[in-house]
Amino acid sequence: MVPFTPGRLKPDQVECPLPDPLSIRLLNYSDIPAAMRLKEAAGWNQTEADWRRLLALAPDACFGIDCDGVLAATMTAISYADDLAWIGMVLTAPEFRNRGFARALMRHTLDHLRCSGVSWVKLDATEMGARIYSDFNFQFECAVERWLRPAGEIPATVSGCPGQPLEIASIASRDTFGISRRLLLDALLRSGGVSLNGSGFALWRPGSFAHQFGPCVATGADIAERLLRVALHANAGRPLVWDLAPQNAGAVQLASQYGFQPTRRLSRMACVLRPGAPPVQAAMDSIFALAGFEYG
Ligand SMILES: CC(C)(COP(=O)(O)OP(=O)(O)OC[C@H]1O[C@@H](n2cnc3c(N)ncnc32)[C@H](O)[C@@H]1OP(=O)(O)O)[C@@H](O)C(=O)NCCC(=O)NCCS
C-alpha cells in the first residue's frame, strides 16, 4: 500500500482505508440522538429540532457513515431548487477523524447533487473543513462570522408586530439570497419571527446553548435595528447568536452596539457543478443575519 501523505495527495490519489461507498447511507429520524452526539463533540449549537428540519428539507441528501456499529460522520445538503444546494453538518466523531470519512461523504454528496442537476453548491467552512473543500474545487467567496450576546439587559422599548408568514414570504421572494428559500423560511418561521411593513423580517429559533437570531433581511440598518430589538425581547433571558457577513457594515455596527461579540470566523465557499451556470449571488447589504452556517 502507498503510504498516505497528508496534504500532498489529491483525494482520488489517496490509497488508504477509505470507507466502502456502499457504507454511506441516508440518515433518518432514528439517527437524531447519534447525530446530536456528533454535533455536541464539535461544540455546535443545533438542537434535535434542527436535525428534524434538515431531514424534512433534504430527505434524499442527509448522509451518514457508520463505523464499528455507530454513526461516525454526517453531511447534509439542502437543495434550493436546481440553482443552489447548501452543504452543512459536516461532522466526524473525534475518534473516527482522519480516515477520509468527510472526503468520502463530500464526494458522494457532490455526485448526488450533480446527478440531481444542481448548478452551484455552497457552504460555510470552518478552518478544519476548508482544506478538504479546496480539494473539491470550492473557492472562497466571503468571510462569515458568529457573534454572541450573553443573556443580559435588553433595550426598554421596541415596536413591531408578530411574524406574518405571507408578508415574510413575499419579502423573502424578492431575491435577496439570489434564489427563493421559501420552504426553509416557512420551516424556520414556526419557531418565531417578526416582519415590518414590507421592509424587512427577522426570524429566531432555540439553540442548545444560545438562541439563534436570523435570518434577518431588511431594506436598511434602521429597519434591521427595529427587528433586532423585537428579537431581543422575544429571546430575553437567553444568550443569542447572530451569524453575519462582516461585509455588511451595518450588521457589524448593530451587533457591536447591542452587546454581541465575534466568536468564530468561517469562510463561505462556492463550487460550480454545471460549468457556465450563472452565479447565485446574495445581496449581502440587505442580509443582516444569515439563516445559520448549515443553511446559508
Ligand atoms: C472537519 C472534519 C469533518 C473532517 O472530518 P474527517 O472525517 O476527519 O476528514 P477526512 O478524514 O476526510 O480528512 C481529514 C484529513 O485527514 C486526511 N486523511 C484522509 N484519510 C486519511 C488516512 N487514512 N490517514 C491519515 N489521514 C487521512 C485528509 O487528507 C485530511 O487531511 P488534511 O487536513 O491535511 O487535508 C472533522 O475534523 C470534524 O468533525 N471537525 C469538527 C467540525 C467541523 O469543523 N466540521 C467542518 C464544518 S465546515
CSV table of C-alpha atoms and ligand atoms in Angstrom, one decimal:
chain,number,residue,atom,x,y,z
A,1,MET,CA,0.0,0.0,0.0
A,2,VAL,CA,1.2,3.5,-0.8
A,3,PRO,CA,1.8,5.4,2.4
A,4,PHE,CA,-0.6,8.3,3.0
A,5,THR,CA,0.9,11.7,2.9
A,6,PRO,CA,-1.5,14.3,4.4
A,7,GLY,CA,-1.8,17.4,2.2
A,8,ARG,CA,0.3,16.1,-0.7
A,9,LEU,CA,-2.1,13.7,-2.4
A,10,LYS,CA,-5.4,14.6,-4.0
A,11,PRO,CA,-8.4,12.7,-2.6
A,12,ASP,CA,-8.7,10.4,-5.7
A,13,GLN,CA,-5.0,9.5,-5.4
A,14,VAL,CA,-5.1,8.6,-1.7
A,15,GLU,CA,-4.7,4.9,-1.2
A,16,CYS,CA,-5.9,4.4,2.4
A,17,PRO,CA,-8.7,2.7,4.1
A,18,LEU,CA,-11.5,4.9,2.8
A,19,PRO,CA,-15.0,3.6,3.6
A,20,ASP,CA,-16.7,1.5,1.0
A,21,PRO,CA,-19.0,3.8,-0.9
A,22,LEU,CA,-21.8,1.4,-0.1
A,23,SER,CA,-21.4,2.2,3.6
A,24,ILE,CA,-22.6,5.7,3.0
A,25,ARG,CA,-26.3,5.8,3.7
A,26,LEU,CA,-29.2,8.2,4.1
A,27,LEU,CA,-29.8,9.5,7.6
A,28,ASN,CA,-33.3,9.1,9.1
A,29,TYR,CA,-35.1,10.4,12.2
A,30,SER,CA,-33.9,7.5,14.3
A,31,ASP,CA,-30.3,8.7,13.8
A,32,ILE,CA,-31.0,12.0,15.6
A,33,PRO,CA,-29.7,11.0,19.1
A,34,ALA,CA,-26.4,9.8,17.5
A,35,ALA,CA,-26.2,12.9,15.2
A,36,MET,CA,-26.7,15.1,18.3
A,37,ARG,CA,-23.6,13.4,19.9
A,38,LEU,CA,-21.6,14.3,16.8
A,39,LYS,CA,-22.6,17.9,17.0
A,40,GLU,CA,-22.0,18.1,20.7
A,41,ALA,CA,-18.5,16.8,20.3
A,42,ALA,CA,-17.9,19.7,17.9
A,43,GLY,CA,-19.5,22.2,20.4
A,44,TRP,CA,-22.1,23.3,18.0
A,45,ASN,CA,-25.5,24.9,18.8
A,46,GLN,CA,-28.0,22.8,16.9
A,47,THR,CA,-30.9,21.0,18.6
A,48,GLU,CA,-32.9,17.9,17.7
A,49,ALA,CA,-35.4,20.2,16.0
A,50,ASP,CA,-32.6,21.4,13.7
A,51,TRP,CA,-31.8,17.8,12.7
A,52,ARG,CA,-35.5,17.1,12.2
A,53,ARG,CA,-35.8,20.2,10.0
A,54,LEU,CA,-32.8,19.2,7.9
A,55,LEU,CA,-34.2,15.7,7.4
A,56,ALA,CA,-37.5,17.2,6.4
A,57,LEU,CA,-36.0,19.7,4.0
A,58,ALA,CA,-33.5,17.3,2.4
A,59,PRO,CA,-34.8,13.7,2.9
A,60,ASP,CA,-32.7,12.4,0.0
A,61,ALA,CA,-29.5,14.3,0.8
A,62,CYS,CA,-28.7,13.9,4.5
A,63,PHE,CA,-25.9,11.3,4.5
A,64,GLY,CA,-24.0,9.3,7.2
A,65,ILE,CA,-21.3,6.8,7.6
A,66,ASP,CA,-21.5,4.0,10.2
A,67,CYS,CA,-18.3,2.5,11.7
A,68,ASP,CA,-18.0,0.0,14.4
A,69,GLY,CA,-21.8,0.0,14.7
A,70,VAL,CA,-22.1,3.7,15.4
A,71,LEU,CA,-22.8,6.8,13.4
A,72,ALA,CA,-19.3,8.1,12.7
A,73,ALA,CA,-19.8,11.0,10.2
A,74,THR,CA,-22.6,13.2,8.7
A,75,MET,CA,-23.2,15.7,5.9
A,76,THR,CA,-26.4,17.4,4.8
A,77,ALA,CA,-27.3,19.2,1.5
A,78,ILE,CA,-30.4,21.2,1.1
A,79,SER,CA,-31.3,22.0,-2.5
A,80,TYR,CA,-32.8,25.4,-3.1
A,81,ALA,CA,-34.3,24.5,-6.4
A,82,ASP,CA,-31.8,23.4,-9.1
A,83,ASP,CA,-29.7,26.5,-8.9
A,84,LEU,CA,-28.1,26.1,-5.5
A,85,ALA,CA,-27.6,23.5,-2.8
A,86,TRP,CA,-26.2,24.2,0.7
A,87,ILE,CA,-24.0,21.7,2.5
A,88,GLY,CA,-23.9,21.6,6.3
A,89,MET,CA,-23.5,19.4,9.3
A,90,VAL,CA,-20.1,18.2,8.1
A,91,LEU,CA,-19.1,16.2,11.2
A,92,THR,CA,-16.9,13.3,12.0
A,93,ALA,CA,-16.8,11.9,15.6
A,94,PRO,CA,-13.3,12.7,17.1
A,95,GLU,CA,-12.4,9.0,17.3
A,96,PHE,CA,-13.1,8.5,13.6
A,97,ARG,CA,-11.3,11.5,12.2
A,98,ASN,CA,-8.5,11.3,9.6
A,99,ARG,CA,-9.9,8.2,8.0
A,100,GLY,CA,-11.2,10.0,4.9
A,101,PHE,CA,-14.9,9.9,6.0
A,102,ALA,CA,-15.6,13.6,5.4
A,103,ARG,CA,-13.9,13.4,2.0
A,104,ALA,CA,-15.9,10.3,1.1
A,105,LEU,CA,-19.1,12.0,2.1
A,106,MET,CA,-18.2,15.1,0.1
A,107,ARG,CA,-17.5,13.0,-3.0
A,108,HIS,CA,-20.8,11.2,-2.5
A,109,THR,CA,-22.8,14.3,-1.9
A,110,LEU,CA,-21.4,16.2,-4.9
A,111,ASP,CA,-22.1,13.2,-7.1
A,112,HIS,CA,-25.7,13.1,-5.8
A,113,LEU,CA,-26.2,16.9,-6.4
A,114,ARG,CA,-24.6,16.7,-9.9
A,115,CYS,CA,-27.0,13.8,-10.8
A,116,SER,CA,-29.9,15.9,-9.5
A,117,GLY,CA,-28.9,18.7,-11.8
A,118,VAL,CA,-27.8,21.2,-9.2
A,119,SER,CA,-25.7,24.1,-10.6
A,120,TRP,CA,-23.9,25.5,-7.6
A,121,VAL,CA,-23.0,24.2,-4.1
A,122,LYS,CA,-22.0,26.5,-1.2
A,123,LEU,CA,-21.1,26.0,2.4
A,124,ASP,CA,-19.7,27.9,5.4
A,125,ALA,CA,-16.4,26.3,6.1
A,126,THR,CA,-14.6,26.0,9.4
A,127,GLU,CA,-10.8,26.0,9.3
A,128,MET,CA,-10.8,22.2,9.7
A,129,GLY,CA,-13.2,21.8,6.8
A,130,ALA,CA,-11.8,24.4,4.4
A,131,ARG,CA,-8.7,22.3,3.4
A,132,ILE,CA,-11.0,19.4,2.4
A,133,TYR,CA,-13.3,21.6,0.4
A,134,SER,CA,-10.5,23.3,-1.5
A,135,ASP,CA,-9.5,19.9,-2.9
A,136,PHE,CA,-13.0,19.6,-4.3
A,137,ASN,CA,-12.7,23.0,-6.1
A,138,PHE,CA,-14.6,25.0,-3.6
A,139,GLN,CA,-13.5,28.7,-3.9
A,140,PHE,CA,-13.5,31.3,-1.2
A,141,GLU,CA,-16.4,33.7,-1.6
A,142,CYS,CA,-16.5,35.8,1.6
A,143,ALA,CA,-16.0,35.7,5.3
A,144,VAL,CA,-18.9,35.0,7.7
A,145,GLU,CA,-18.8,35.4,11.4
A,146,ARG,CA,-20.7,34.2,14.5
A,147,TRP,CA,-21.4,36.8,17.1
A,148,LEU,CA,-22.7,36.0,20.6
A,149,ARG,CA,-24.6,38.1,23.1
A,150,PRO,CA,-24.7,36.8,26.7
A,151,ALA,CA,-28.1,36.8,28.4
A,152,GLY,CA,-28.4,40.2,29.9
A,153,GLU,CA,-30.2,43.6,29.8
A,154,ILE,CA,-32.3,44.3,26.8
A,155,PRO,CA,-33.4,47.7,25.4
A,156,ALA,CA,-36.5,49.1,27.0
A,157,THR,CA,-38.7,49.9,24.1
A,158,VAL,CA,-39.5,48.0,20.9
A,159,SER,CA,-42.0,48.3,18.2
A,160,GLY,CA,-43.0,45.7,15.6
A,161,CYS,CA,-45.7,43.1,15.1
A,162,PRO,CA,-45.7,39.3,15.3
A,163,GLY,CA,-44.4,37.4,12.3
A,164,GLN,CA,-46.8,37.4,9.4
A,165,PRO,CA,-46.0,34.4,7.2
A,166,LEU,CA,-47.4,35.8,4.0
A,167,GLU,CA,-45.6,39.0,4.3
A,168,ILE,CA,-42.3,37.3,5.2
A,169,ALA,CA,-42.6,35.0,2.2
A,170,SER,CA,-43.2,38.0,-0.1
A,171,ILE,CA,-40.2,39.9,1.2
A,172,ALA,CA,-38.1,36.8,1.0
A,173,SER,CA,-39.1,36.1,-2.6
A,174,ARG,CA,-37.5,39.5,-3.5
A,175,ASP,CA,-34.4,37.5,-4.1
A,176,THR,CA,-32.0,38.8,-1.5
A,177,PHE,CA,-30.4,35.4,-1.3
A,178,GLY,CA,-30.2,35.1,-5.1
A,179,ILE,CA,-32.8,32.3,-5.0
A,180,SER,CA,-36.0,31.5,-3.3
A,181,ARG,CA,-35.7,29.8,0.1
A,182,ARG,CA,-39.4,29.7,0.7
A,183,LEU,CA,-39.5,26.2,2.2
A,184,LEU,CA,-36.7,26.9,4.6
A,185,LEU,CA,-38.2,30.2,5.7
A,186,ASP,CA,-41.6,28.5,6.2
A,187,ALA,CA,-39.9,25.9,8.4
A,188,LEU,CA,-37.9,28.4,10.4
A,189,LEU,CA,-40.8,30.7,10.9
A,190,ARG,CA,-42.5,28.2,13.1
A,191,SER,CA,-40.0,29.0,15.8
A,192,GLY,CA,-40.6,32.7,15.9
A,193,GLY,CA,-40.3,35.8,13.7
A,194,VAL,CA,-41.4,39.4,13.1
A,195,SER,CA,-41.9,41.5,9.9
A,196,LEU,CA,-42.2,45.2,9.4
A,197,ASN,CA,-44.4,46.9,6.8
A,198,GLY,CA,-43.0,45.0,3.9
A,199,SER,CA,-39.5,46.4,4.5
A,200,GLY,CA,-37.9,43.5,6.5
A,201,PHE,CA,-38.3,40.4,8.6
A,202,ALA,CA,-36.3,38.6,11.2
A,203,LEU,CA,-36.7,35.0,12.5
A,204,TRP,CA,-35.2,33.3,15.5
A,205,ARG,CA,-35.1,29.8,17.0
A,206,PRO,CA,-33.9,27.9,20.0
A,207,GLY,CA,-30.3,26.5,20.1
A,208,SER,CA,-28.7,24.2,22.6
A,209,PHE,CA,-26.5,26.8,24.3
A,210,ALA,CA,-28.0,30.1,22.8
A,211,HIS,CA,-31.0,31.1,20.8
A,212,GLN,CA,-30.2,32.0,17.1
A,213,PHE,CA,-31.1,35.3,15.6
A,214,GLY,CA,-31.5,35.0,11.8
A,215,PRO,CA,-32.2,35.2,9.0
A,216,CYS,CA,-32.8,38.9,9.1
A,217,VAL,CA,-33.4,40.7,5.8
A,218,ALA,CA,-34.1,44.5,5.8
A,219,THR,CA,-34.0,47.4,3.4
A,220,GLY,CA,-31.7,49.3,5.8
A,221,ALA,CA,-30.0,49.3,9.2
A,222,ASP,CA,-32.8,51.3,10.8
A,223,ILE,CA,-35.3,48.5,9.9
A,224,ALA,CA,-32.9,45.8,11.0
A,225,GLU,CA,-32.4,47.6,14.3
A,226,ARG,CA,-36.2,47.6,15.0
A,227,LEU,CA,-36.4,43.9,14.1
A,228,LEU,CA,-33.4,43.1,16.3
A,229,ARG,CA,-35.0,44.9,19.2
A,230,VAL,CA,-38.1,42.8,18.9
A,231,ALA,CA,-36.0,39.7,18.7
A,232,LEU,CA,-34.1,40.6,21.8
A,233,HIS,CA,-37.3,40.9,23.7
A,234,ALA,CA,-38.7,37.6,22.3
A,235,ASN,CA,-35.5,35.9,23.4
A,236,ALA,CA,-35.0,37.7,26.7
A,237,GLY,CA,-33.1,35.8,29.4
A,238,ARG,CA,-31.2,33.7,26.8
A,239,PRO,CA,-27.8,34.2,25.1
A,240,LEU,CA,-28.3,35.0,21.4
A,241,VAL,CA,-26.0,34.1,18.5
A,242,TRP,CA,-26.0,36.1,15.3
A,243,ASP,CA,-24.3,34.9,12.1
A,244,LEU,CA,-23.4,37.7,9.8
A,245,ALA,CA,-21.2,38.6,6.8
A,246,PRO,CA,-18.8,41.3,8.0
A,247,GLN,CA,-19.0,43.0,4.6
A,248,ASN,CA,-22.4,44.2,5.8
A,249,ALA,CA,-21.0,47.1,7.9
A,250,GLY,CA,-24.5,47.9,9.2
A,251,ALA,CA,-24.9,44.5,10.7
A,252,VAL,CA,-21.4,44.6,12.3
A,253,GLN,CA,-22.3,48.1,13.8
A,254,LEU,CA,-25.6,46.9,15.2
A,255,ALA,CA,-24.1,43.7,16.6
A,256,SER,CA,-21.4,45.7,18.4
A,257,GLN,CA,-23.9,48.4,19.6
A,258,TYR,CA,-26.3,45.7,21.1
A,259,GLY,CA,-23.6,43.8,23.0
A,260,PHE,CA,-22.7,41.0,20.6
A,261,GLN,CA,-19.1,39.9,20.4
A,262,PRO,CA,-17.5,38.0,17.5
A,263,THR,CA,-16.6,34.4,18.5
A,264,ARG,CA,-15.9,32.5,15.3
A,265,ARG,CA,-14.9,33.3,11.7
A,266,LEU,CA,-15.7,30.9,8.8
A,267,SER,CA,-15.2,31.1,5.0
A,268,ARG,CA,-18.2,31.0,2.7
A,269,MET,CA,-17.1,28.8,-0.2
A,270,ALA,CA,-18.7,28.0,-3.6
A,271,CYS,CA,-18.3,25.2,-6.1
A,272,VAL,CA,-19.8,25.1,-9.6
A,273,LEU,CA,-21.2,21.7,-10.7
A,274,ARG,CA,-22.6,22.8,-14.0
A,275,PRO,CA,-19.9,24.8,-15.7
A,276,GLY,CA,-21.2,28.0,-17.3
A,277,ALA,CA,-24.2,28.2,-14.9
A,278,PRO,CA,-24.8,31.8,-13.8
A,279,PRO,CA,-23.5,32.5,-10.3
A,280,VAL,CA,-26.0,32.7,-7.4
A,281,GLN,CA,-25.3,36.0,-5.7
A,282,ALA,CA,-26.8,37.1,-2.4
A,283,ALA,CA,-27.5,40.8,-1.8
A,284,MET,CA,-25.4,40.9,1.4
A,285,ASP,CA,-26.1,44.6,2.1
A,286,SER,CA,-29.8,43.5,2.7
A,287,ILE,CA,-29.0,40.4,4.7
A,288,PHE,CA,-28.3,41.5,8.2
A,289,ALA,CA,-28.3,38.0,9.7
A,290,LEU,CA,-27.7,34.7,7.9
A,291,ALA,CA,-30.0,31.8,8.5
A,292,GLY,CA,-27.1,29.8,10.0
A,293,PHE,CA,-24.0,28.1,8.7
A,294,GLU,CA,-25.9,24.9,7.8
A,295,TYR,CA,-28.5,26.9,5.8
A,296,GLY,CA,-26.6,29.8,4.3
B,1,LIG,C1,-13.6,18.6,9.6
B,1,LIG,C2,-13.9,17.2,9.8
B,1,LIG,C3,-15.4,17.0,9.4
B,1,LIG,C4,-13.1,16.3,9.0
B,1,LIG,O1,-13.5,15.0,9.1
B,1,LIG,P1,-12.6,13.7,8.7
B,1,LIG,O2,-13.5,12.6,8.5
B,1,LIG,O3,-11.5,13.6,9.8
B,1,LIG,O4,-12.0,14.2,7.4
B,1,LIG,P2,-11.1,13.3,6.4
B,1,LIG,O5,-10.5,12.2,7.1
B,1,LIG,O6,-11.8,13.1,5.2
B,1,LIG,O7,-9.9,14.3,6.0
B,1,LIG,C5,-9.3,15.0,7.1
B,1,LIG,C6,-7.8,14.9,6.9
B,1,LIG,O8,-7.4,13.6,7.0
B,1,LIG,C7,-6.6,13.2,5.9
B,1,LIG,N1,-6.9,11.8,5.7
B,1,LIG,C8,-7.8,11.2,5.0
B,1,LIG,N2,-7.7,9.9,5.1
B,1,LIG,C9,-6.6,9.6,5.9
B,1,LIG,C10,-6.0,8.5,6.3
B,1,LIG,N3,-6.4,7.2,6.0
B,1,LIG,N4,-4.9,8.6,7.2
B,1,LIG,C11,-4.5,9.8,7.5
B,1,LIG,N5,-5.0,10.9,7.1
B,1,LIG,C12,-6.1,10.8,6.3
B,1,LIG,C13,-7.1,14.1,4.8
B,1,LIG,O9,-6.3,14.2,3.7
B,1,LIG,C14,-7.3,15.3,5.5
B,1,LIG,O10,-6.0,15.9,5.7
B,1,LIG,P3,-5.8,17.5,5.6
B,1,LIG,O11,-6.4,18.0,6.8
B,1,LIG,O12,-4.3,17.6,5.6
B,1,LIG,O13,-6.5,17.9,4.4
B,1,LIG,C15,-13.8,16.8,11.3
B,1,LIG,O14,-12.5,17.2,11.7
B,1,LIG,C16,-14.7,17.5,12.2
B,1,LIG,O15,-15.8,17.0,12.5
B,1,LIG,N6,-14.4,18.7,12.8
B,1,LIG,C17,-15.2,19.5,13.7
B,1,LIG,C18,-16.4,20.0,13.0
B,1,LIG,C19,-16.0,20.9,11.8
B,1,LIG,O16,-15.2,21.8,11.8
B,1,LIG,N7,-16.6,20.5,10.6
B,1,LIG,C20,-16.4,21.2,9.3
B,1,LIG,C21,-17.5,22.1,9.2
B,1,LIG,S1,-17.4,23.1,7.7
